[in-house]
Coordinates of C-alpha atoms and ligand atoms in Angstrom, one line a residue:
M124 CA -6.4 -6.7 18.4
S125 CA -8.6 -4.2 16.9
D126 CA -11.8 -5.1 14.9
L127 CA -10.2 -4.4 11.7
T128 CA -7.1 -6.3 12.4
R129 CA -9.1 -9.3 13.8
R130 CA -11.2 -9.3 10.3
E131 CA -8.3 -8.9 8.5
F132 CA -6.6 -11.9 10.4
I133 CA -9.4 -14.3 9.9
R134 CA -9.7 -13.4 6.0
R135 CA -6.2 -13.8 5.5
S136 CA -6.2 -17.2 7.3
L137 CA -9.2 -18.2 5.1
I138 CA -7.4 -17.0 1.8
L139 CA -4.1 -18.4 2.8
S140 CA -5.3 -21.6 3.5
A141 CA -7.4 -21.8 0.2
G142 CA -4.2 -21.0 -1.5
A143 CA -2.2 -23.5 0.2
S144 CA -4.9 -26.4 -0.6
L145 CA -4.6 -25.5 -4.2
I146 CA -1.1 -25.8 -4.4
I147 CA -1.3 -29.2 -2.5
S148 CA -4.0 -30.5 -4.6
C149 CA -2.1 -29.5 -7.6
E150 CA 1.2 -31.7 -6.7
D151 CA -1.4 -34.5 -5.9
N152 CA -1.2 -36.8 -9.1
N153 CA -5.2 -37.3 -8.6
I154 CA -6.1 -34.0 -10.0
T155 CA -9.8 -33.8 -10.7
P156 CA -11.6 -31.1 -13.0
T157 CA -13.2 -30.2 -9.8
T158 CA -9.7 -28.8 -8.2
I159 CA -8.5 -27.3 -11.3
A160 CA -11.8 -25.4 -11.3
N161 CA -11.1 -24.3 -8.0
S162 CA -9.2 -21.1 -7.5
P163 CA -7.2 -19.4 -4.4
G164 CA -9.9 -17.1 -3.7
M165 CA -13.2 -18.8 -4.4
L166 CA -15.9 -17.3 -2.4
D167 CA -19.1 -18.8 -0.7
T168 CA -21.9 -18.9 -3.3
N169 CA -24.8 -17.7 -0.8
G170 CA -24.0 -14.0 -0.9
G171 CA -27.1 -13.4 -3.2
N172 CA -27.2 -11.7 -6.6
K173 CA -25.8 -8.2 -6.0
K174 CA -25.2 -5.5 -8.7
I175 CA -21.6 -4.7 -8.3
I176 CA -19.4 -2.2 -10.1
V177 CA -15.7 -2.6 -9.9
I178 CA -13.6 0.4 -10.5
G179 CA -10.1 -0.6 -12.4
A180 CA -9.0 -3.6 -14.4
G181 CA -5.6 -4.1 -12.5
M182 CA -5.0 -7.1 -10.3
S183 CA -7.0 -6.5 -7.5
G184 CA -10.2 -5.4 -9.6
L185 CA -9.7 -8.5 -11.8
V186 CA -9.6 -11.0 -9.1
A187 CA -12.3 -9.2 -7.3
G188 CA -14.7 -9.4 -10.5
Y189 CA -13.7 -12.6 -11.3
E190 CA -14.5 -14.3 -7.9
L191 CA -17.7 -12.3 -7.5
V192 CA -19.2 -13.4 -11.0
R193 CA -18.4 -17.1 -10.0
A194 CA -20.1 -16.5 -6.8
G195 CA -23.2 -15.6 -8.6
H196 CA -23.2 -11.7 -8.6
D197 CA -23.8 -9.3 -11.7
V198 CA -20.4 -7.4 -12.1
T199 CA -19.3 -4.7 -14.3
I200 CA -15.6 -3.7 -14.1
L201 CA -14.9 0.1 -15.4
E202 CA -11.3 0.8 -16.5
A203 CA -9.9 4.3 -17.2
R204 CA -7.1 3.1 -19.7
D205 CA -7.8 1.4 -23.0
R206 CA -6.0 -1.6 -21.5
I207 CA -6.4 -3.8 -18.7
G208 CA -3.7 -4.8 -16.2
G209 CA -3.0 -1.6 -14.4
R210 CA 0.7 -1.8 -13.1
V211 CA 1.3 -5.3 -14.8
L212 CA 2.4 -4.0 -18.1
T213 CA 4.7 -6.1 -20.5
I214 CA 6.4 -3.9 -22.9
R215 CA 6.5 -5.7 -26.4
S216 CA 7.1 -2.5 -28.7
P217 CA 9.3 -1.3 -30.2
F218 CA 11.1 -4.4 -29.6
S219 CA 12.3 -6.9 -32.3
N220 CA 12.4 -10.6 -32.4
N221 CA 9.3 -11.0 -30.2
H222 CA 11.3 -9.7 -27.4
F223 CA 9.5 -8.1 -24.4
A224 CA 10.4 -6.8 -21.0
E225 CA 8.4 -5.8 -17.9
G226 CA 7.1 -2.1 -17.3
G227 CA 6.0 -3.0 -13.9
A228 CA 5.4 -6.3 -12.0
A229 CA 8.0 -9.0 -12.8
R230 CA 9.5 -11.1 -10.0
I231 CA 7.4 -13.4 -7.8
K232 CA 8.6 -14.7 -4.2
P233 CA 7.9 -18.4 -3.6
S234 CA 5.6 -17.2 -0.7
H235 CA 3.3 -15.2 -2.9
N236 CA 0.6 -18.0 -2.9
L237 CA -2.1 -16.0 -4.5
T238 CA 0.0 -15.0 -7.5
L239 CA 1.6 -18.6 -7.9
G240 CA -2.1 -19.9 -7.2
Y241 CA -3.8 -17.9 -9.8
A242 CA -0.9 -18.4 -12.2
N243 CA -1.3 -22.2 -11.8
H244 CA -5.4 -21.8 -11.9
F245 CA -4.8 -20.3 -15.6
N246 CA -2.3 -23.0 -16.4
L247 CA 0.7 -20.3 -16.8
D248 CA 4.0 -21.6 -16.7
L249 CA 6.7 -20.2 -14.4
D250 CA 10.5 -19.9 -14.7
P251 CA 13.5 -18.4 -12.5
F252 CA 13.6 -14.9 -12.6
Y253 CA 17.2 -14.1 -12.5
A254 CA 19.6 -15.5 -15.2
T255 CA 21.1 -18.9 -14.3
S256 CA 24.2 -18.7 -16.5
G257 CA 26.7 -15.8 -17.2
D258 CA 28.3 -13.8 -14.5
Y259 CA 26.9 -10.6 -12.8
I260 CA 28.6 -7.1 -12.6
N261 CA 28.6 -4.7 -9.6
I262 CA 29.8 -1.1 -9.9
S263 CA 30.5 0.8 -6.7
N264 CA 32.8 3.6 -6.3
G265 CA 34.0 3.5 -10.0
N266 CA 35.1 -0.2 -9.5
R267 CA 33.7 -2.7 -11.6
D268 CA 33.5 -6.1 -9.9
I269 CA 32.4 -9.2 -11.7
I270 CA 30.3 -11.6 -9.4
A271 CA 30.3 -15.5 -10.3
N272 CA 26.7 -16.3 -11.1
N273 CA 26.2 -19.0 -8.4
T274 CA 27.4 -16.3 -5.7
Y275 CA 25.0 -13.7 -7.0
L276 CA 22.1 -16.3 -7.2
N277 CA 22.9 -17.4 -3.5
T278 CA 22.6 -13.8 -2.1
S279 CA 19.6 -12.5 -0.9
Y280 CA 17.2 -9.9 -2.2
G281 CA 14.0 -8.6 -0.1
S282 CA 14.7 -11.6 2.7
I283 CA 15.0 -14.4 0.1
L284 CA 17.6 -15.8 -2.1
R285 CA 17.7 -14.6 -5.5
K286 CA 17.6 -17.9 -7.0
E287 CA 14.0 -18.3 -5.5
Y288 CA 12.3 -15.9 -7.4
L289 CA 10.2 -16.6 -10.2
K290 CA 8.6 -15.1 -13.3
I291 CA 5.6 -16.1 -15.6
R292 CA 6.8 -17.4 -18.9
G293 CA 5.9 -15.4 -21.8
G294 CA 5.4 -12.1 -19.7
S295 CA 3.5 -10.9 -16.3
D296 CA 0.7 -9.4 -18.6
L297 CA -0.4 -13.0 -19.2
L298 CA -1.8 -13.2 -15.8
P299 CA -4.4 -10.1 -16.1
H300 CA -5.2 -11.4 -19.7
A301 CA -5.9 -14.8 -18.1
F302 CA -8.6 -13.4 -16.1
S303 CA -10.1 -10.8 -18.7
N304 CA -9.9 -13.5 -21.5
S305 CA -12.0 -16.0 -19.3
S306 CA -15.6 -16.7 -20.2
V307 CA -16.3 -15.4 -16.4
L308 CA -15.4 -11.9 -17.3
N309 CA -16.4 -12.0 -20.9
N310 CA -18.0 -8.5 -21.7
K311 CA -18.1 -7.6 -18.4
I312 CA -14.9 -5.1 -18.7
Y313 CA -15.4 -1.4 -20.1
L314 CA -12.1 -0.1 -21.2
G315 CA -11.6 3.9 -21.9
A316 CA -14.2 4.5 -18.9
P317 CA -12.6 6.7 -16.3
V318 CA -15.1 7.3 -13.4
S319 CA -15.6 10.7 -12.7
S320 CA -18.3 10.7 -9.6
I321 CA -19.7 8.3 -7.0
Q322 CA -23.0 9.2 -5.2
Q323 CA -24.2 7.0 -2.4
G324 CA -27.7 6.9 -1.4
S325 CA -29.2 4.9 1.2
N326 CA -30.3 1.8 -0.9
S327 CA -28.0 2.0 -4.1
V328 CA -24.8 3.9 -5.4
T329 CA -24.6 5.7 -8.8
V330 CA -21.3 5.9 -10.7
Q331 CA -20.9 8.5 -13.6
T332 CA -17.9 8.2 -16.1
S333 CA -16.2 11.2 -17.7
N334 CA -17.4 9.7 -21.1
G335 CA -21.0 10.3 -20.2
N336 CA -22.2 6.7 -19.0
Q337 CA -24.2 6.2 -15.6
F338 CA -24.3 3.0 -13.9
T339 CA -26.4 2.0 -10.7
A340 CA -25.3 -0.8 -8.3
D341 CA -25.7 -2.2 -4.8
R342 CA -22.1 -2.2 -3.8
I343 CA -19.0 -0.4 -5.4
L344 CA -15.3 -1.8 -5.2
C345 CA -13.0 1.1 -5.7
T346 CA -9.3 -0.3 -6.8
V347 CA -8.1 3.3 -7.7
P348 CA -4.4 4.0 -6.6
L349 CA -4.7 6.9 -3.9
T350 CA -2.4 9.1 -6.3
V351 CA -5.5 9.4 -8.6
L352 CA -8.5 8.9 -6.3
S353 CA -9.0 12.7 -6.2
K354 CA -10.2 12.7 -9.7
I355 CA -13.4 11.1 -8.6
Q356 CA -15.8 13.3 -7.0
F357 CA -17.7 11.3 -3.8
T358 CA -20.8 12.3 -2.6
P359 CA -21.0 12.3 0.3
S360 CA -17.4 12.9 0.9
L361 CA -14.9 10.3 2.1
S362 CA -13.6 10.0 5.6
S363 CA -11.2 12.6 6.4
E364 CA -8.2 9.6 6.6
K365 CA -9.0 8.7 3.1
Q366 CA -9.1 12.4 2.1
T367 CA -5.6 12.9 3.6
A368 CA -4.2 10.0 2.2
M369 CA -5.5 10.7 -1.4
N370 CA -4.5 14.3 -1.3
G371 CA -0.8 13.8 -1.3
G372 CA -0.7 12.3 2.6
Y373 CA 0.4 8.8 1.6
R374 CA 3.8 8.6 0.0
Y375 CA 4.1 6.8 -3.4
A376 CA 7.6 5.5 -4.8
P377 CA 8.4 7.0 -8.2
S378 CA 10.2 4.3 -10.4
T379 CA 11.4 4.6 -14.1
R380 CA 13.0 1.8 -16.2
I381 CA 14.9 2.4 -19.3
Y382 CA 15.2 -0.4 -21.8
M383 CA 17.7 -0.7 -24.7
Q384 CA 17.8 -3.5 -27.1
F385 CA 20.9 -4.3 -28.8
Q386 CA 21.5 -5.9 -32.3
N387 CA 23.5 -8.6 -30.1
R388 CA 24.7 -9.8 -26.9
F389 CA 28.3 -8.5 -27.1
W390 CA 28.4 -8.7 -23.0
E391 CA 28.6 -12.6 -23.6
N392 CA 32.2 -12.2 -25.1
E393 CA 33.1 -11.4 -21.3
S394 CA 30.9 -14.3 -20.2
L395 CA 28.4 -11.9 -18.4
S396 CA 24.7 -12.1 -18.2
G397 CA 23.9 -8.6 -18.7
W398 CA 22.6 -8.4 -15.2
G399 CA 23.9 -6.7 -12.1
N400 CA 23.9 -3.6 -9.7
S401 CA 25.4 0.0 -9.8
D402 CA 25.4 2.5 -7.0
V403 CA 23.3 4.8 -8.8
P404 CA 21.6 2.8 -7.1
E405 CA 20.1 0.8 -9.9
E406 CA 19.4 -2.7 -10.6
I407 CA 20.3 -3.7 -14.1
W408 CA 18.2 -6.8 -15.8
Q409 CA 18.5 -8.6 -19.0
P410 CA 15.1 -10.0 -19.4
T411 CA 15.7 -11.8 -22.6
W412 CA 18.4 -14.0 -21.0
D413 CA 16.2 -17.0 -21.7
L414 CA 14.8 -16.0 -24.9
S415 CA 16.5 -16.8 -28.2
G416 CA 18.9 -14.3 -29.8
P417 CA 20.7 -12.6 -31.5
T418 CA 19.2 -9.1 -29.9
G419 CA 19.1 -8.9 -26.3
I420 CA 17.3 -6.2 -23.9
I421 CA 19.4 -4.7 -21.1
M422 CA 17.3 -2.6 -18.7
S423 CA 17.9 -0.1 -15.9
Y424 CA 15.5 -0.3 -12.9
L425 CA 15.6 3.2 -11.1
R426 CA 13.8 4.2 -7.9
W427 CA 13.3 7.3 -6.0
T428 CA 15.9 10.2 -6.8
P429 CA 17.5 8.3 -9.8
A430 CA 13.9 7.8 -11.1
E431 CA 13.0 11.4 -10.8
T432 CA 16.3 12.5 -12.5
M433 CA 15.3 10.4 -15.4
D434 CA 11.7 11.8 -15.3
A435 CA 13.0 15.4 -15.8
L436 CA 14.6 14.4 -19.1
S437 CA 12.9 13.6 -22.6
E438 CA 12.8 10.1 -23.9
Q439 CA 15.8 10.4 -25.9
E440 CA 17.8 12.2 -23.2
R441 CA 17.2 9.0 -20.7
I442 CA 18.2 6.7 -23.4
N443 CA 21.5 8.9 -24.2
Y444 CA 22.2 9.3 -20.3
V445 CA 22.0 5.7 -19.6
L446 CA 23.9 4.5 -22.4
N447 CA 26.7 6.9 -22.0
R448 CA 26.9 5.6 -18.4
W449 CA 26.7 1.8 -19.6
E450 CA 29.4 2.2 -22.1
N451 CA 31.8 1.9 -19.0
I452 CA 30.0 -1.1 -17.7
F453 CA 29.3 -2.9 -20.8
P454 CA 31.8 -1.5 -23.4
G455 CA 30.4 -1.5 -26.8
A456 CA 26.5 -0.5 -25.7
T457 CA 26.8 2.5 -28.0
S458 CA 27.7 0.8 -31.3
N459 CA 25.4 -2.0 -30.7
L460 CA 22.2 -0.3 -29.7
E461 CA 19.2 -1.1 -31.8
S462 CA 16.3 0.7 -30.1
G463 CA 15.4 2.4 -26.5
V464 CA 12.4 2.9 -24.8
S465 CA 11.5 4.2 -21.1
Q466 CA 8.5 3.7 -18.7
S467 CA 8.1 6.3 -16.1
W468 CA 5.0 5.2 -13.6
A469 CA 5.2 8.7 -11.9
Q470 CA 4.1 10.1 -15.2
E471 CA 1.4 7.5 -15.9
E472 CA -2.0 9.5 -16.0
W473 CA -3.9 6.6 -14.3
S474 CA -0.8 5.7 -11.8
Q475 CA 1.1 8.8 -10.8
G476 CA 3.6 6.6 -8.8
A477 CA 4.7 3.1 -8.9
W478 CA 3.5 1.8 -5.4
A479 CA 2.2 3.1 -2.0
S480 CA 5.5 3.7 0.3
P481 CA 4.2 5.5 3.3
T482 CA 6.4 7.3 5.8
S483 CA 6.2 5.4 9.1
S484 CA 3.9 8.1 10.5
Q485 CA 1.7 7.9 7.6
D486 CA 1.7 4.2 7.9
A487 CA 0.5 4.6 11.6
A488 CA -1.9 7.1 11.2
L489 CA -3.5 6.0 7.9
A490 CA -2.9 2.3 6.8
N491 CA -5.7 0.8 9.0
H492 CA -8.1 3.4 7.3
I493 CA -7.2 2.9 3.8
G494 CA -8.9 -0.2 3.0
L495 CA -12.1 0.1 5.1
A496 CA -15.3 0.3 3.3
E497 CA -17.4 3.5 3.5
G498 CA -21.0 2.6 3.4
R499 CA -21.6 0.8 0.2
I500 CA -18.3 1.5 -1.3
H501 CA -15.3 -1.0 -0.8
F502 CA -11.9 -0.4 -1.3
A503 CA -9.0 -2.7 -2.5
G504 CA -5.6 -2.3 -4.2
E505 CA -1.8 -2.7 -3.5
H506 CA -2.0 0.2 -1.3
A507 CA -4.6 -1.2 1.0
S508 CA -2.9 -4.5 1.8
D509 CA 0.3 -5.5 4.0
D510 CA 2.3 -6.6 0.7
R511 CA 2.4 -3.2 -0.9
G512 CA 4.3 -2.9 -4.0
W513 CA 3.5 -6.8 -5.0
M514 CA 0.8 -8.3 -7.1
Q515 CA 0.1 -10.7 -4.2
G516 CA -0.8 -7.4 -2.0
A517 CA -3.3 -6.4 -4.7
L518 CA -4.9 -10.0 -5.2
F519 CA -5.1 -10.3 -1.1
S520 CA -6.8 -6.8 -0.9
G521 CA -9.2 -7.5 -3.8
L522 CA -10.4 -10.9 -2.2
R523 CA -10.6 -9.3 1.1
A524 CA -13.1 -6.4 -0.6
A525 CA -14.7 -9.5 -2.6
T526 CA -15.5 -11.2 0.6
E527 CA -16.9 -8.1 2.3
I528 CA -19.3 -7.7 -0.5
N529 CA -20.0 -11.2 -0.9
E530 CA -21.0 -11.4 2.8
A531 CA -22.8 -7.8 2.9
N532 CA -26.7 -7.6 3.2
Ligands
FAD168 C1 8.0 -0.5 -11.5 C2 7.1 -1.7 -10.7 C3 7.8 -2.8 -10.5 C4 7.0 -3.7 -9.7 N1 7.4 -5.1 -9.4 C5 6.7 -6.1 -9.0 C6 7.3 -7.3 -9.1 O1 8.6 -7.6 -9.4 N2 6.5 -8.3 -8.4 C7 5.3 -7.9 -8.0 O2 4.5 -8.9 -7.5 N3 4.7 -6.8 -8.3 C8 5.6 -5.7 -8.5 N4 4.9 -4.6 -8.7 C9 3.5 -4.2 -8.1 C10 2.4 -4.7 -8.7 O3 2.6 -4.1 -10.1 C11 1.2 -4.0 -8.3 O4 1.2 -4.0 -6.7 C12 -0.2 -4.6 -8.6 O5 0.0 -4.4 -10.1 C13 -1.2 -3.4 -8.4 O6 -2.4 -3.7 -8.7 P1 -3.6 -2.8 -8.3 O7 -4.9 -3.4 -8.9 O8 -3.7 -2.5 -6.9 O9 -3.5 -1.3 -9.0 P2 -3.4 -0.9 -10.5 O10 -2.8 -2.0 -11.2 O11 -2.7 0.4 -10.5 O12 -4.9 -1.0 -11.1 C14 -5.7 0.0 -10.9 C15 -6.5 0.5 -11.9 O13 -7.5 1.4 -11.7 C16 -7.4 2.3 -12.9 N5 -8.4 3.6 -12.6 C17 -7.6 4.6 -12.0 N6 -8.2 5.5 -11.9 C18 -9.6 5.4 -12.6 C19 -10.8 5.7 -12.6 N7 -11.1 7.1 -12.2 N8 -11.6 5.0 -13.3 C20 -11.6 3.9 -13.7 N9 -10.3 3.3 -13.7 C21 -9.3 3.7 -13.0 C22 -6.1 2.2 -13.5 O14 -6.0 2.7 -14.9 C23 -5.7 0.7 -13.3 O15 -5.8 0.0 -14.3 C24 5.8 -3.5 -9.4 C25 5.1 -2.2 -9.7 C26 5.8 -1.2 -10.3 C27 5.1 -0.2 -10.7

């Protein structure tokens, strides 16, 4: 076992056991205020009082900032966008009826103890992710097959049965907002503050934002996706492995979603749930299945080449393209349309991709370097975890890096 792997293993065990004890204690009837205040990633409070800048207010930066403040450190979080959450984005506009749909993170595996543990910590409710009523549809080679609800839910996706997936009631963005609205992070997050340079000295690090502000810290936590890391000028330069990864040498998956809100749920006339799959390939979700009607949103979830095909089109062309195709899947789609919108992660200025998905040779050459600290700069983010493409990976790596910073001299 290499040093990194051993360290990762020990930290992973610590974090996993902390998460497990939280879940067990919450099933216990004797919950005390202290156990509720505990969080899955609580740090040792003997790490001193360091001045820390966290770059990025996505899941990894938020969890790290939250736990570092609770451990007694002085934390500032700098976020380029004018919102927190990063790739956790619940789209609430232009939909009527208080309807919403997920732009990014949506489903949670039962094994994702940190995601579930923090949802629990902030008293968020969980619901089944997939529709538990109505039949599913499968389009393959021009055939339109109807799959019974029970059959679909008892087939697996990503190694577990569909019926086991959960979601956060009210929208995934409630989780990052629970962190940022907590008294712990009050007044510590600066929005619209893109970091443009990081200069490392022997005793401190200086961070500059593109709107002219300068901060000095003992340690930096950088959670910036590799696709946009080259927007930051590092002095001295980062390792050759990180430079390769941030200059296109670490593949990211493109993903685009097209959402259509319909005036009514005409698919229910056929006892359909509004969910299914097509061989584009495409996942079709009806995220409003458990919200009251009469309107309903159906969403096309595309990755790789089909996502890139959409990305080449204008917003209106994307909607028309999917709507025309769907007329054969859900007859009546065109005449019942109320509004449409799309979300392309490859075209987001501060993401430029959906999640890290390195080729096997990139994985072998670089994965172990991505999360390694370089002097006073620490690195986290889904790309620096074993659970790439999941909130769990972002949370895990944020806590791994927070532990490193807490334990550093
Ligand atoms: C389409 C899609 C579907 C997904 N589905 C799921 C799912 O069903 N379940 C699940 O658990 N996960 C899912 N994920 C993955 C999950 O959303 C991510 O793993 C997680 O949110 C990543 O968090 P992060 O903190 O690593 O990165 P991010 O959320 O990207 O956070 C990084 C932050 O850094 C900021 N930033 C970038 N550059 C700078 C700079 N120079 N200065 C300051 N700030 C900067 C960004 O604006 C961003 O807010 C999905 C993601 C996508 C895109």
